[in-house]
Coordinates of C-alpha atoms in Angstrom, one line a residue:
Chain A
X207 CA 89.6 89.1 -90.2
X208 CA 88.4 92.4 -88.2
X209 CA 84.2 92.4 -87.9
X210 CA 82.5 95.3 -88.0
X211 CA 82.2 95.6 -83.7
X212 CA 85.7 95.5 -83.9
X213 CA 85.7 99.1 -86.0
X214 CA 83.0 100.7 -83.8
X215 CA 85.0 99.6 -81.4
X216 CA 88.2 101.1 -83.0
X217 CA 86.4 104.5 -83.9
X218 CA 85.3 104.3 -80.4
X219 CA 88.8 104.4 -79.1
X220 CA 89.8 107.2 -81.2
X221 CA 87.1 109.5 -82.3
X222 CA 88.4 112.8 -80.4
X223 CA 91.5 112.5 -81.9
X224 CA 90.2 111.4 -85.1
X225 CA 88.3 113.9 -85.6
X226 CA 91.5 116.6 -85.3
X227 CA 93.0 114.8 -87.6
X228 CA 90.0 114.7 -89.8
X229 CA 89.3 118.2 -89.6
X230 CA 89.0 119.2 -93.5
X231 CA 86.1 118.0 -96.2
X232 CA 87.5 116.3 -98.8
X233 CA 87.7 119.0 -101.9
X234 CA 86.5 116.2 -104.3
X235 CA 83.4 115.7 -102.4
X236 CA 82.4 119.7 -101.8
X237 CA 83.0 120.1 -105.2
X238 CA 80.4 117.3 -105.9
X239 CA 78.0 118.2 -103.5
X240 CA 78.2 122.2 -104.9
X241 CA 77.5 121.3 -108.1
X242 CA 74.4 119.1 -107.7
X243 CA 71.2 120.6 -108.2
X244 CA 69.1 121.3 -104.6
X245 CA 66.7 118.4 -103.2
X246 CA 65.2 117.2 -99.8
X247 CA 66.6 114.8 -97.9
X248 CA 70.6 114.0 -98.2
X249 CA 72.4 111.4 -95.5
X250 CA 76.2 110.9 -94.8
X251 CA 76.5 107.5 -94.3
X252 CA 79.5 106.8 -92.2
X253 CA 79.3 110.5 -91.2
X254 CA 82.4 110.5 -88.8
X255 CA 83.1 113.9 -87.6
X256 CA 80.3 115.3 -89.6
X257 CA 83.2 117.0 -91.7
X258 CA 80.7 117.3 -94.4
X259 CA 77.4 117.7 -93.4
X260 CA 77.6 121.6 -93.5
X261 CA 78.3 121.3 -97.3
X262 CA 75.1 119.1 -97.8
X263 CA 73.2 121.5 -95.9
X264 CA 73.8 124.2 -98.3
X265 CA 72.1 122.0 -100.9
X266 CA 69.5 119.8 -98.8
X267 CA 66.5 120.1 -96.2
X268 CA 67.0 117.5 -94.5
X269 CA 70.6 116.3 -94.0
X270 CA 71.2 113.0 -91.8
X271 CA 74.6 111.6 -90.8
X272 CA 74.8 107.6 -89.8
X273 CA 77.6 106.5 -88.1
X274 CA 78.2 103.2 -86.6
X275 CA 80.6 104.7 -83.8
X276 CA 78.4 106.9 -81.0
X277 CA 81.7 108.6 -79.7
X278 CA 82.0 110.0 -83.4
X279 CA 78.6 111.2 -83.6
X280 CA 79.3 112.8 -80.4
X281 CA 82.3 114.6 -81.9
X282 CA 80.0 115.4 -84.7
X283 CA 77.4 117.2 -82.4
X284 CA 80.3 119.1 -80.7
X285 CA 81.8 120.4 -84.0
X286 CA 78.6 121.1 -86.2
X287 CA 77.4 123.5 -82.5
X288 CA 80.5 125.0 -82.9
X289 CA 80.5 126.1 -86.4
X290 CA 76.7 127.5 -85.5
X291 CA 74.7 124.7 -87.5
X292 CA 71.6 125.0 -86.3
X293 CA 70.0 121.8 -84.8
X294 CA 66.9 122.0 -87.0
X295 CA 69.5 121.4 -90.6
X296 CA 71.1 117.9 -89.4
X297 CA 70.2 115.2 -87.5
X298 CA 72.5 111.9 -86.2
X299 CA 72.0 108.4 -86.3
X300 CA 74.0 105.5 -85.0
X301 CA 73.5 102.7 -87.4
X302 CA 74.9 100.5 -89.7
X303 CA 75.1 100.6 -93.3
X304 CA 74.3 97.2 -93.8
X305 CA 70.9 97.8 -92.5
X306 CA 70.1 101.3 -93.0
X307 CA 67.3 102.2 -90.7
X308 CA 65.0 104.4 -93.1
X309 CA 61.8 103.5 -95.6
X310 CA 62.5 102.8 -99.7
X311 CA 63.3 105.9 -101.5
X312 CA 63.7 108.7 -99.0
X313 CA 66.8 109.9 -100.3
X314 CA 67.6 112.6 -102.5
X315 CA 71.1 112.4 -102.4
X316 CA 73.2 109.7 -100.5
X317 CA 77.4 110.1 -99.9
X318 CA 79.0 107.2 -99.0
X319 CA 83.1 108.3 -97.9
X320 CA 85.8 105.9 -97.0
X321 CA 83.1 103.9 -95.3
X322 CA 82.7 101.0 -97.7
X323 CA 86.4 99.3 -96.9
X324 CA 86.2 99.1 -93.1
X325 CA 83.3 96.1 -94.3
X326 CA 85.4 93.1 -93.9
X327 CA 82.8 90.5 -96.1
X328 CA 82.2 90.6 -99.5
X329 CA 78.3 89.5 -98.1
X330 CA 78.5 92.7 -96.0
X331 CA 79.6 94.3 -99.1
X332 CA 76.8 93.6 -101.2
X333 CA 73.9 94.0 -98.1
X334 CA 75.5 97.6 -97.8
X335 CA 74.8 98.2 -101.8
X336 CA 71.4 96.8 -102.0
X337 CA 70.6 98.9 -98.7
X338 CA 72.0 102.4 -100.6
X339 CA 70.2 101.0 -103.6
X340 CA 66.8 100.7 -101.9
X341 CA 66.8 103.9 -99.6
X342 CA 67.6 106.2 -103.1
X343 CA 65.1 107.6 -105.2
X344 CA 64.9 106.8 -108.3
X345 CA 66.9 109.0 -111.5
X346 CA 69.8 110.0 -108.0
X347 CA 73.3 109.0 -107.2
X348 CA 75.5 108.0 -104.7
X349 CA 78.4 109.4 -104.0
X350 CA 81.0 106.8 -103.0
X351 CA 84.7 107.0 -102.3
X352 CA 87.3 103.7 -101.1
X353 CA 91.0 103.9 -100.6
X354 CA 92.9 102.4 -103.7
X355 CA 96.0 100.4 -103.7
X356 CA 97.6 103.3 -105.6
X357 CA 97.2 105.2 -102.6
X358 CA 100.9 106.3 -101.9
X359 CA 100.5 104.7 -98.3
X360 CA 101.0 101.4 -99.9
X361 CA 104.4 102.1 -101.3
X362 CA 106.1 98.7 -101.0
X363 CA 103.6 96.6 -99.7
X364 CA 101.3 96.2 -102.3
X365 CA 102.5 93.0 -102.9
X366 CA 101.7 91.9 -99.7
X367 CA 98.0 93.4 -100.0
X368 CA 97.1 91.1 -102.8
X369 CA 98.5 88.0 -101.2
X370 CA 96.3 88.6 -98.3
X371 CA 93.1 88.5 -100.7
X372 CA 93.2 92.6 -100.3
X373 CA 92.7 92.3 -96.5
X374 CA 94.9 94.9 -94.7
X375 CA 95.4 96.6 -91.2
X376 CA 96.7 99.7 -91.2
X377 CA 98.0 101.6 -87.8
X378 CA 96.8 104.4 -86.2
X379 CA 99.1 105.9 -83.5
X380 CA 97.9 108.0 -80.7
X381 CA 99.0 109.1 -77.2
X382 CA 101.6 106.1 -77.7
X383 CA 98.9 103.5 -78.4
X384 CA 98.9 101.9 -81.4
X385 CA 95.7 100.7 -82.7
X386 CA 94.8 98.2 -85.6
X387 CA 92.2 99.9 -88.4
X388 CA 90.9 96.9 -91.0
X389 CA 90.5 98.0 -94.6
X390 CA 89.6 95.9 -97.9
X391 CA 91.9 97.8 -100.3
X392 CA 90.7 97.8 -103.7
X393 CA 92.5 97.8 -107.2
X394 CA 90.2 99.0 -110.2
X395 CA 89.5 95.6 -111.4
X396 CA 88.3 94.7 -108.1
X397 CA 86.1 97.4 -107.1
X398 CA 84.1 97.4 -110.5
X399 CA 83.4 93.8 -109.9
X400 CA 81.9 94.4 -106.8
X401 CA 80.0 97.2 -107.5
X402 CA 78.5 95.5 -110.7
X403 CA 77.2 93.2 -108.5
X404 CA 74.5 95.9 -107.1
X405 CA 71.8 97.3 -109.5
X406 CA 73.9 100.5 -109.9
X407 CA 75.0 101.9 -113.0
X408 CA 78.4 103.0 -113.0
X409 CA 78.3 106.4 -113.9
X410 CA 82.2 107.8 -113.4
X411 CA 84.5 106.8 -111.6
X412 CA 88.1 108.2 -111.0
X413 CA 90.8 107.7 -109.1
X414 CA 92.0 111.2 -106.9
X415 CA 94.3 111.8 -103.9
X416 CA 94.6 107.9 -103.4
X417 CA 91.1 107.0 -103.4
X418 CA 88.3 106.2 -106.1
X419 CA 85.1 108.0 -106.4
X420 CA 82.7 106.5 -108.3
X421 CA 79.6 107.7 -109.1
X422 CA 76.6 105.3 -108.7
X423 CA 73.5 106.3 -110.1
X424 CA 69.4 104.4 -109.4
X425 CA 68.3 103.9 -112.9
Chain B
X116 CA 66.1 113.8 -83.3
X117 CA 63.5 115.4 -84.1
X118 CA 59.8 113.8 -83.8
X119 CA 59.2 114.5 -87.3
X120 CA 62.0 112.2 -88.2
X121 CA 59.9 109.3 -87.4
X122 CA 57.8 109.4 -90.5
X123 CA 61.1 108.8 -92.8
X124 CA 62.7 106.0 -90.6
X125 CA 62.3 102.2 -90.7
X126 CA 63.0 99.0 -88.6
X127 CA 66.8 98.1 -89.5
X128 CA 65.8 94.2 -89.6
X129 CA 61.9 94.5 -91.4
X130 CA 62.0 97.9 -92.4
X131 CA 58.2 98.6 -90.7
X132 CA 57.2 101.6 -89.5
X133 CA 58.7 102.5 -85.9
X134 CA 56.5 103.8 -82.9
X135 CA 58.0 106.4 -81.2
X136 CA 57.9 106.6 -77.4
X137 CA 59.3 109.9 -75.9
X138 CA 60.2 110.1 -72.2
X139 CA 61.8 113.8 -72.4
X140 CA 61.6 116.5 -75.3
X141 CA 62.8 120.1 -75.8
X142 CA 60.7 122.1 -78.2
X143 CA 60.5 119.8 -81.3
X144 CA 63.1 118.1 -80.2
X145 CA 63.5 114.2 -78.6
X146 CA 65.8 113.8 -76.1
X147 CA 65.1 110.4 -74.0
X148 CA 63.2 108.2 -75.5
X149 CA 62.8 104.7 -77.6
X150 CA 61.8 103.3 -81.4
X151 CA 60.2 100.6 -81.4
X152 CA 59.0 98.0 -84.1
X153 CA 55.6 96.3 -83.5
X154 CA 56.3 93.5 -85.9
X155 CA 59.9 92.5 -84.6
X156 CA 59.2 93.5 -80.8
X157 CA 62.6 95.2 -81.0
X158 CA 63.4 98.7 -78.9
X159 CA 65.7 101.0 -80.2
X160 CA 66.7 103.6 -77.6
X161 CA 67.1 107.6 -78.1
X162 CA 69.9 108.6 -75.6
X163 CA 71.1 111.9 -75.7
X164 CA 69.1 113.1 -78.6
X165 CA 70.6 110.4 -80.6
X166 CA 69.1 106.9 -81.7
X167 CA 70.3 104.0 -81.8
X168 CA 69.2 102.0 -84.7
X169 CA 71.8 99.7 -85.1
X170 CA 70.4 96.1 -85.2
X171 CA 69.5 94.2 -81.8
X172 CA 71.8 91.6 -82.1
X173 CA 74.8 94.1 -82.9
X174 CA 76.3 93.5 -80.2
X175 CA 76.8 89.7 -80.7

């Protein structure tokens, strides 16, 4: 069982080459972010690279990105200067989502992207819900994406996923190190029991390119 | 970050209001600096521009 220090620790380690690899937004979120109608304040939680931060920028005054790891807010900073962002339309936070550091209802808008399965407790889990839950306003959504066990990475060893109670390290391979990511995977069943334990409505969710997006809207 | 930030954050532990101490700015713009929640006693340093809010006992 990783804990989350263990992934900061991880995203630490490989952040620079991370982030090359991680260059691209995610079509499925940029479509979702063009189509929503404009509002204040947005936040990335589990920002990363800040890969998609421009995108919510287009849409949103304020746009914050919270990532546990400093070395990939650093990376963050480094590409969003590059691309000409200009300092006053994002700002970063290291913090955990778990105990997100803002007041009840700030947010307009909150996107939550292959964050959720590096939490390695189903308490952890639920804090990280009830925290998204509080910090949106009311009538907004969430978007939220996992990796699913239909991910074509898990050819032949889904088997061995489920006997490990959905536990599973996958490798990431740089500059001949090899380094151990945790993930809980998730299987449909699974991930609309947890998220039915929040105060969420479900409001779609589909699976895409290996992952689920779900959309999780504050009544 | 910038100072007006402040007004939207929140202790990660008791979610008070944070006092902001600055020890170098740019324009608008914090550079050096801490957070810190009167009701928990807990600092949270700016380094770099960047604060650190996870909680105190993160580390642990």
């Amino acid at each position: 069982m990783a804990d989350k220090k263990e992934v900061q620790d991880l995203y630490d380690k490989i952040s620079s080459d991370f982030s090359e690899r991680r260059n691209y937004p995610w079509p499925e979120v940029v479509d979702y972010i063009e189509n929503s109608k404009k509002g204040k304040n947005a936040i990335d939680l589990g920002c990363g690279n800040g890969r998609h931060i421009p995108h919510l920028s287009q849409i949103y005054e304020t746009v914050i990105g919270l990532d546990i790891s400093k070395a990939m807010l650093c990376e963050a900073r480094y590409k969003l200067e590059k691309e000409n962002l200009e300092k006053q339309e994002f700002e970063l936070i290291q913090g955990d989502i778990t105990y997100i550091p803002f007041k009840d209802e700030v947010f307009d808008c909150i996107i939550n992207i292959a964050t959720f399965h590096h939490l390695p407790t189903t308490k952890d889990r639920i804090k990280a819900l009830n925290e998204m839950f509080r910090v949106l306003k009311e009538d907004k959504e969430v978007l939220f994406s996992v990796w699913s066990i239909e991910h074509e990475y898990f050819d032949g060893n889904r088997k061995e996923i489920r006997e490990n109670d959905f536990d599973y390290n996958v490798t990431w391979e740089s500059n001949g190190r090899r380094l151990e990511r945790y993930y809980h995977i998730f299987d449909e069943k699974r991930l609309k029991r947890q998220l039915g334990k929040s105060d969420f409505e479900i409001k779609s969710l589909e699976l895409s390119s290996g992952n689920y997006y779900v959309r999780l809207h504050k009544p | 970050m910038k100072k007006e930030l402040k007004e939207k954050l929140a202790c990660p532990i008791c979610k008070s209001e944070l006092e902001l101490r600055i020890d170098e700015e740019e324009d608008d713009e914090v550079k050096e600096g801490e957070l810190h929640c009167p009701n928990c006693d807990n600092d949270y340093p700016i380094e770099d521009g960047i604060p650190n809010l996870l909680p105190p006992d993160f580390e642990s």
